[in-house]
mmCIF file of C-alpha atoms and ligand atoms in Angstrom:
data_model
loop_
_atom_site.group_PDB
_atom_site.id
_atom_site.type_symbol
_atom_site.label_atom_id
_atom_site.label_comp_id
_atom_site.label_asym_id
_atom_site.label_seq_id
_atom_site.Cartn_x
_atom_site.Cartn_y
_atom_site.Cartn_z
ATOM 1 C CA MET A 1 0.000 0.000 0.000
ATOM 2 C CA ASN A 2 1.523 3.386 -0.969
ATOM 3 C CA GLU A 3 1.072 6.659 0.984
ATOM 4 C CA ARG A 4 -1.893 7.881 -1.077
ATOM 5 C CA GLU A 5 -3.678 4.542 -0.755
ATOM 6 C CA LEU A 6 -3.062 4.580 2.988
ATOM 7 C CA LEU A 7 -4.515 8.109 3.334
ATOM 8 C CA GLU A 8 -7.503 7.166 1.213
ATOM 9 C CA TRP A 9 -8.005 4.127 3.395
ATOM 10 C CA TYR A 10 -7.973 6.363 6.508
ATOM 11 C CA LEU A 11 -10.491 8.748 4.914
ATOM 12 C CA ALA A 12 -12.767 5.884 3.881
ATOM 13 C CA ALA A 13 -12.627 4.558 7.428
ATOM 14 C CA GLY A 14 -13.830 7.944 8.714
ATOM 15 C CA VAL A 15 -10.562 9.087 10.318
ATOM 16 C CA ASP A 16 -10.640 12.884 10.502
ATOM 17 C CA ALA A 17 -9.120 13.984 13.801
ATOM 18 C CA ILE A 18 -5.546 14.996 14.429
ATOM 19 C CA CYS A 19 -4.268 13.241 17.528
ATOM 20 C CA GLY A 20 -0.577 13.914 16.989
ATOM 21 C CA ASP A 21 2.028 14.388 14.307
ATOM 22 C CA MET A 22 2.650 10.684 13.964
ATOM 23 C CA PRO A 23 0.186 7.824 13.661
ATOM 24 C CA GLY A 24 0.058 5.788 16.876
ATOM 25 C CA CYS A 25 0.507 2.054 16.977
ATOM 26 C CA LEU A 26 -0.996 -0.285 19.565
ATOM 27 C CA LEU A 27 1.403 -3.115 18.687
ATOM 28 C CA PRO A 28 4.554 -3.563 20.764
ATOM 29 C CA GLU A 29 7.446 -1.460 19.455
ATOM 30 C CA LYS A 30 9.939 -3.328 17.337
ATOM 31 C CA PRO A 31 13.586 -2.881 18.293
ATOM 32 C CA ALA A 32 14.963 0.234 16.548
ATOM 33 C CA ALA A 33 17.192 -1.779 14.255
ATOM 34 C CA ALA A 34 14.198 -3.721 12.984
ATOM 35 C CA VAL A 35 12.208 -0.612 11.927
ATOM 36 C CA ALA A 36 12.389 -0.533 8.165
ATOM 37 C CA GLU A 37 13.110 2.782 6.475
ATOM 38 C CA ASN A 38 9.697 2.795 4.847
ATOM 39 C CA ASP A 39 7.728 1.872 8.005
ATOM 40 C CA VAL A 40 4.364 3.696 7.781
ATOM 41 C CA ARG A 41 4.687 4.726 11.444
ATOM 42 C CA GLN A 42 7.499 7.069 10.416
ATOM 43 C CA ARG A 43 5.221 9.046 8.105
ATOM 44 C CA PRO A 44 3.169 12.126 9.047
ATOM 45 C CA ALA A 45 -0.035 10.554 7.756
ATOM 46 C CA ILE A 46 -2.466 12.243 10.193
ATOM 47 C CA THR A 47 -1.065 15.732 9.531
ATOM 48 C CA ASP A 48 -1.343 15.087 5.799
ATOM 49 C CA LEU A 49 -4.909 13.992 6.392
ATOM 50 C CA ALA A 50 -5.791 17.267 8.109
ATOM 51 C CA GLN A 51 -4.215 19.179 5.230
ATOM 52 C CA MET A 52 -6.209 17.129 2.732
ATOM 53 C CA SER A 53 -9.343 17.938 4.708
ATOM 54 C CA LEU A 54 -8.603 21.698 4.699
ATOM 55 C CA LYS A 55 -7.851 21.515 0.990
ATOM 56 C CA ALA A 56 -11.147 19.718 0.384
ATOM 57 C CA CYS A 57 -13.046 22.502 2.236
ATOM 58 C CA LYS A 58 -11.321 25.199 0.171
ATOM 59 C CA ASN A 59 -11.954 23.214 -2.994
ATOM 60 C CA ALA A 60 -15.664 22.869 -2.094
ATOM 61 C CA ARG A 61 -15.932 26.638 -1.513
ATOM 62 C CA ASP A 62 -14.257 27.414 -4.863
ATOM 63 C CA ILE A 63 -16.515 24.965 -6.698
ATOM 64 C CA CYS A 64 -19.580 26.529 -5.062
ATOM 65 C CA GLU A 65 -18.597 30.053 -6.054
ATOM 66 C CA ALA A 66 -18.307 28.891 -9.652
ATOM 67 C CA ALA A 67 -21.762 27.245 -9.685
ATOM 68 C CA THR A 68 -24.309 29.818 -10.831
ATOM 69 C CA THR A 69 -27.351 27.560 -11.225
ATOM 70 C CA LEU A 70 -28.843 24.720 -9.204
ATOM 71 C CA GLU A 71 -28.063 22.261 -11.985
ATOM 72 C CA GLU A 72 -24.414 23.380 -12.080
ATOM 73 C CA LEU A 73 -24.247 22.927 -8.335
ATOM 74 C CA ARG A 74 -25.860 19.482 -8.529
ATOM 75 C CA ALA A 75 -23.282 18.429 -11.163
ATOM 76 C CA ALA A 76 -20.474 19.843 -8.997
ATOM 77 C CA VAL A 77 -21.630 17.887 -5.927
ATOM 78 C CA GLU A 78 -21.950 14.723 -7.977
ATOM 79 C CA THR A 79 -18.364 14.959 -9.227
ATOM 80 C CA PHE A 80 -16.833 16.231 -5.959
ATOM 81 C CA ASP A 81 -14.490 13.682 -4.397
ATOM 82 C CA GLY A 82 -13.314 15.526 -1.286
ATOM 83 C CA CYS A 83 -15.623 13.759 1.177
ATOM 84 C CA SER A 84 -14.938 10.155 2.127
ATOM 85 C CA LEU A 85 -18.663 9.522 2.741
ATOM 86 C CA LYS A 86 -19.073 9.353 -1.008
ATOM 87 C CA LEU A 87 -16.960 6.190 -1.040
ATOM 88 C CA THR A 88 -19.297 4.357 1.309
ATOM 89 C CA SER A 89 -22.628 5.550 -0.107
ATOM 90 C CA ASN A 90 -24.566 4.407 -3.170
ATOM 91 C CA LYS A 91 -26.116 7.666 -4.325
ATOM 92 C CA THR A 92 -25.532 11.407 -4.051
ATOM 93 C CA VAL A 93 -28.715 12.877 -2.550
ATOM 94 C CA PHE A 94 -28.628 16.479 -3.679
ATOM 95 C CA GLY A 95 -32.090 17.868 -2.953
ATOM 96 C CA GLY A 96 -35.571 17.766 -4.355
ATOM 97 C CA GLY A 97 -38.947 19.426 -4.588
ATOM 98 C CA ASN A 98 -39.810 22.854 -5.920
ATOM 99 C CA PRO A 99 -36.752 25.095 -6.469
ATOM 100 C CA ALA A 100 -39.091 28.120 -6.549
ATOM 101 C CA ALA A 101 -40.607 27.268 -3.148
ATOM 102 C CA ARG A 102 -40.932 29.883 -0.407
ATOM 103 C CA ILE A 103 -39.808 27.315 2.131
ATOM 104 C CA MET A 104 -36.676 25.194 2.184
ATOM 105 C CA ILE A 105 -36.444 22.231 4.562
ATOM 106 C CA VAL A 106 -33.034 21.005 5.706
ATOM 107 C CA GLY A 107 -32.390 17.624 7.337
ATOM 108 C CA GLU A 108 -29.165 16.032 8.503
ATOM 109 C CA ALA A 109 -28.155 13.387 5.964
ATOM 110 C CA PRO A 110 -29.657 10.680 3.773
ATOM 111 C CA GLY A 111 -30.617 7.410 5.470
ATOM 112 C CA ALA A 112 -30.638 3.927 3.931
ATOM 113 C CA ASP A 113 -33.766 4.518 1.784
ATOM 114 C CA GLU A 114 -32.556 7.880 0.511
ATOM 115 C CA ASP A 115 -29.142 6.363 -0.278
ATOM 116 C CA ARG A 116 -30.864 3.653 -2.322
ATOM 117 C CA ILE A 117 -33.233 5.980 -4.190
ATOM 118 C CA GLY A 118 -31.192 9.187 -4.414
ATOM 119 C CA GLU A 119 -33.940 11.523 -3.109
ATOM 120 C CA PRO A 120 -34.225 13.196 0.318
ATOM 121 C CA PHE A 121 -36.717 12.033 2.937
ATOM 122 C CA VAL A 122 -38.249 9.053 1.159
ATOM 123 C CA GLY A 123 -38.119 6.571 4.068
ATOM 124 C CA ARG A 124 -40.085 6.397 7.323
ATOM 125 C CA SER A 125 -38.964 9.880 8.400
ATOM 126 C CA GLY A 126 -40.016 11.177 5.005
ATOM 127 C CA HIS A 127 -43.508 9.701 5.341
ATOM 128 C CA LEU A 128 -43.914 11.428 8.682
ATOM 129 C CA LEU A 129 -42.549 14.648 7.180
ATOM 130 C CA ASP A 130 -45.215 14.420 4.445
ATOM 131 C CA LYS A 131 -47.904 14.201 7.142
ATOM 132 C CA MET A 132 -46.396 17.139 9.024
ATOM 133 C CA LEU A 133 -46.402 19.235 5.840
ATOM 134 C CA ALA A 134 -49.959 18.190 4.960
ATOM 135 C CA ALA A 135 -51.088 19.383 8.397
ATOM 136 C CA ILE A 136 -50.278 22.965 7.323
ATOM 137 C CA GLY A 137 -51.371 22.609 3.723
ATOM 138 C CA LEU A 138 -47.943 21.946 2.201
ATOM 139 C CA ASN A 139 -46.609 19.100 0.083
ATOM 140 C CA ARG A 140 -43.524 18.114 -1.907
ATOM 141 C CA GLU A 141 -44.498 20.496 -4.716
ATOM 142 C CA SER A 142 -44.690 23.484 -2.391
ATOM 143 C CA VAL A 143 -41.358 23.009 -0.591
ATOM 144 C CA TYR A 144 -37.730 22.327 -1.483
ATOM 145 C CA ILE A 145 -35.998 19.666 0.648
ATOM 146 C CA THR A 146 -32.326 18.963 1.158
ATOM 147 C CA ASN A 147 -29.797 17.848 3.766
ATOM 148 C CA VAL A 148 -26.581 19.163 5.291
ATOM 149 C CA LEU A 149 -24.782 16.149 3.817
ATOM 150 C CA PRO A 150 -25.489 14.741 0.362
ATOM 151 C CA TRP A 151 -24.058 11.331 1.329
ATOM 152 C CA ARG A 152 -25.199 8.833 3.931
ATOM 153 C CA PRO A 153 -22.838 8.335 6.890
ATOM 154 C CA PRO A 154 -22.259 4.581 7.315
ATOM 155 C CA GLY A 155 -24.789 3.044 9.696
ATOM 156 C CA ASN A 156 -26.552 6.436 9.973
ATOM 157 C CA ARG A 157 -23.939 7.627 12.466
ATOM 158 C CA THR A 158 -23.868 11.331 13.351
ATOM 159 C CA PRO A 159 -21.703 13.199 10.815
ATOM 160 C CA THR A 160 -18.295 14.302 12.043
ATOM 161 C CA ASP A 161 -17.332 17.991 12.196
ATOM 162 C CA ALA A 162 -14.931 17.456 9.285
ATOM 163 C CA GLU A 163 -17.659 15.913 7.115
ATOM 164 C CA VAL A 164 -20.006 18.786 7.902
ATOM 165 C CA ALA A 165 -17.276 21.362 7.226
ATOM 166 C CA VAL A 166 -16.527 19.991 3.779
ATOM 167 C CA CYS A 167 -20.205 19.671 2.749
ATOM 168 C CA LEU A 168 -21.520 22.899 4.264
ATOM 169 C CA PRO A 169 -20.422 25.137 1.349
ATOM 170 C CA PHE A 170 -22.687 23.082 -0.950
ATOM 171 C CA LEU A 171 -25.691 23.594 1.330
ATOM 172 C CA ARG A 172 -24.944 27.301 1.766
ATOM 173 C CA ARG A 173 -24.735 27.741 -2.016
ATOM 174 C CA GLN A 174 -27.933 25.740 -2.470
ATOM 175 C CA ILE A 175 -29.690 28.144 -0.101
ATOM 176 C CA GLU A 176 -28.316 31.131 -2.043
ATOM 177 C CA LEU A 177 -29.553 29.703 -5.339
ATOM 178 C CA ILE A 178 -33.013 28.688 -4.055
ATOM 179 C CA LYS A 179 -33.427 31.978 -2.139
ATOM 180 C CA PRO A 180 -36.186 30.684 0.161
ATOM 181 C CA GLU A 181 -38.137 33.068 2.368
ATOM 182 C CA PHE A 182 -38.131 30.542 5.208
ATOM 183 C CA LEU A 183 -35.810 27.779 6.361
ATOM 184 C CA LEU A 184 -37.252 24.894 8.374
ATOM 185 C CA ILE A 185 -34.394 22.958 9.953
ATOM 186 C CA LEU A 186 -35.063 19.455 11.192
ATOM 187 C CA GLY A 187 -33.005 18.182 14.104
ATOM 188 C CA GLY A 188 -30.197 19.435 16.293
ATOM 189 C CA SER A 189 -27.332 18.336 14.092
ATOM 190 C CA ALA A 190 -28.616 20.280 11.048
ATOM 191 C CA ALA A 191 -29.530 23.305 13.203
ATOM 192 C CA ASN A 192 -26.084 23.391 14.823
ATOM 193 C CA SER A 193 -24.377 23.085 11.433
ATOM 194 C CA LEU A 194 -26.291 25.963 9.851
ATOM 195 C CA LEU A 195 -26.354 28.225 12.889
ATOM 196 C CA ASP A 196 -22.766 27.356 13.778
ATOM 197 C CA ASN A 197 -23.549 26.781 17.441
ATOM 198 C CA GLU A 198 -23.850 23.898 19.892
ATOM 199 C CA GLU A 199 -27.201 24.751 21.485
ATOM 200 C CA PRO A 200 -29.438 21.733 22.083
ATOM 201 C CA ILE A 201 -32.414 21.503 19.733
ATOM 202 C CA SER A 202 -34.729 21.632 22.751
ATOM 203 C CA ARG A 203 -33.610 25.269 23.183
ATOM 204 C CA LEU A 204 -33.375 26.204 19.507
ATOM 205 C CA ARG A 205 -36.756 24.903 18.350
ATOM 206 C CA GLY A 206 -39.981 26.864 18.100
ATOM 207 C CA LYS A 207 -38.591 30.391 17.799
ATOM 208 C CA TRP A 208 -37.700 32.507 14.816
ATOM 209 C CA LEU A 209 -33.968 32.752 14.279
ATOM 210 C CA GLU A 210 -31.941 34.206 11.454
ATOM 211 C CA TYR A 211 -29.662 32.564 8.924
ATOM 212 C CA LYS A 212 -27.191 34.837 7.129
ATOM 213 C CA THR A 213 -26.060 33.900 3.616
ATOM 214 C CA LEU A 214 -22.457 34.516 2.580
ATOM 215 C CA LYS A 215 -23.714 37.630 0.746
ATOM 216 C CA GLY A 216 -25.193 38.895 4.016
ATOM 217 C CA ASP A 217 -28.890 38.318 3.227
ATOM 218 C CA ALA A 218 -30.966 37.299 6.251
ATOM 219 C CA ILE A 219 -33.421 34.396 6.000
ATOM 220 C CA ALA A 220 -35.977 33.583 8.708
ATOM 221 C CA LEU A 221 -35.109 30.206 10.211
ATOM 222 C CA LEU A 222 -37.222 27.937 12.364
ATOM 223 C CA ALA A 223 -35.779 24.755 13.863
ATOM 224 C CA SER A 224 -37.816 21.814 15.082
ATOM 225 C CA PHE A 225 -37.409 18.189 16.082
ATOM 226 C CA HIS A 226 -36.381 15.706 13.396
ATOM 227 C CA PRO A 227 -39.118 13.290 12.235
ATOM 228 C CA ALA A 228 -36.838 10.339 13.120
ATOM 229 C CA TYR A 229 -36.789 11.624 16.714
ATOM 230 C CA LEU A 230 -40.585 11.925 16.645
ATOM 231 C CA LEU A 231 -40.893 8.311 15.502
ATOM 232 C CA ARG A 232 -38.994 7.319 18.637
ATOM 233 C CA ASN A 233 -40.665 9.915 20.880
ATOM 234 C CA PRO A 234 -44.251 10.444 19.661
ATOM 235 C CA ALA A 235 -45.083 12.437 22.799
ATOM 236 C CA GLN A 236 -43.007 15.302 21.335
ATOM 237 C CA LYS A 237 -45.296 15.639 18.308
ATOM 238 C CA ALA A 238 -47.354 18.351 20.009
ATOM 239 C CA LYS A 239 -44.294 20.628 20.129
ATOM 240 C CA VAL A 240 -43.620 20.122 16.432
ATOM 241 C CA TRP A 241 -47.272 20.823 15.692
ATOM 242 C CA SER A 242 -46.952 24.180 17.452
ATOM 243 C CA ASP A 243 -43.703 24.898 15.524
ATOM 244 C CA LEU A 244 -45.471 24.136 12.241
ATOM 245 C CA LEU A 245 -48.345 26.458 13.158
ATOM 246 C CA ARG A 246 -45.820 29.200 13.825
ATOM 247 C CA LEU A 247 -44.345 28.638 10.372
ATOM 248 C CA SER A 248 -47.755 28.594 8.723
ATOM 249 C CA GLN A 249 -48.800 31.844 10.424
ATOM 250 C CA LYS A 250 -45.648 33.642 9.310
ATOM 251 C CA MET A 251 -46.044 32.344 5.746
ATOM 252 C CA HIS A 252 -49.572 33.735 5.643
ATOM 253 C CA ASN A 253 -48.643 37.071 7.225
ATOM 254 C CA ASN A 254 -45.678 37.774 4.932
HETATM 255 N N1 URA B 301 -33.137 11.953 7.602
HETATM 256 C C1 URA B 301 -32.613 13.098 7.133
HETATM 257 O O1 URA B 301 -32.127 13.933 7.891
HETATM 258 N N2 URA B 301 -32.631 13.295 5.815
HETATM 259 C C2 URA B 301 -33.156 12.431 4.961
HETATM 260 O O2 URA B 301 -33.135 12.707 3.751
HETATM 261 C C3 URA B 301 -33.711 11.251 5.480
HETATM 262 C C4 URA B 301 -33.686 11.025 6.796
#
């Protein structure tokens, strides 16, 4: 295995944190004389990895600046290879619905069904989302739906900070191109990514907040619980119902 293959293997395995300048080894140390010149433990693989990650973020930002339409951005995301999640997923899930919608809904990341089909929110969470939207007179044709990440994290694990950092420029550009009047953010992970904070969703939900685009435009943002959380905790549905009413009222008043 050469250096590049080793780094790619690390990325594919989800390694993204710098723990030191040298990779650690849990095996007993070999006597110094027995350490071959090309022993991988002598290489600064983790530092290189962090640099690759920074480069990928910069690359994503440059690509986004160059994309002037939604279709250009979709093509750019589909050919982007700076996020290791792409290696473990089947489909790129870019976004779907009505690009001229007043409301844009943002979830965390595709799940198994979305990864199979290539569309956002088509599994159990998506069915509940459809019911939530119907409750305030909305449907897939009246909203645009996307996720912070266009690729499914293996086993639906929470995305790492590095994965979010590299994919966030694509979401930010998508918001700029859709120009929604309202953002409905589903779940704490997506809310924290877009608002760049660590507040728990229990404190963020149900109140109007503001999202600032890179150009400085302000968009009204409402966060609420994720449908997947509601499937596990149906008692929380009443809170989401009140959040949806708040959204509906503002849509009608504006
Ligand atoms: N959960 C999400 O956050 N997004 C999807 O597209 C599906 C499930």
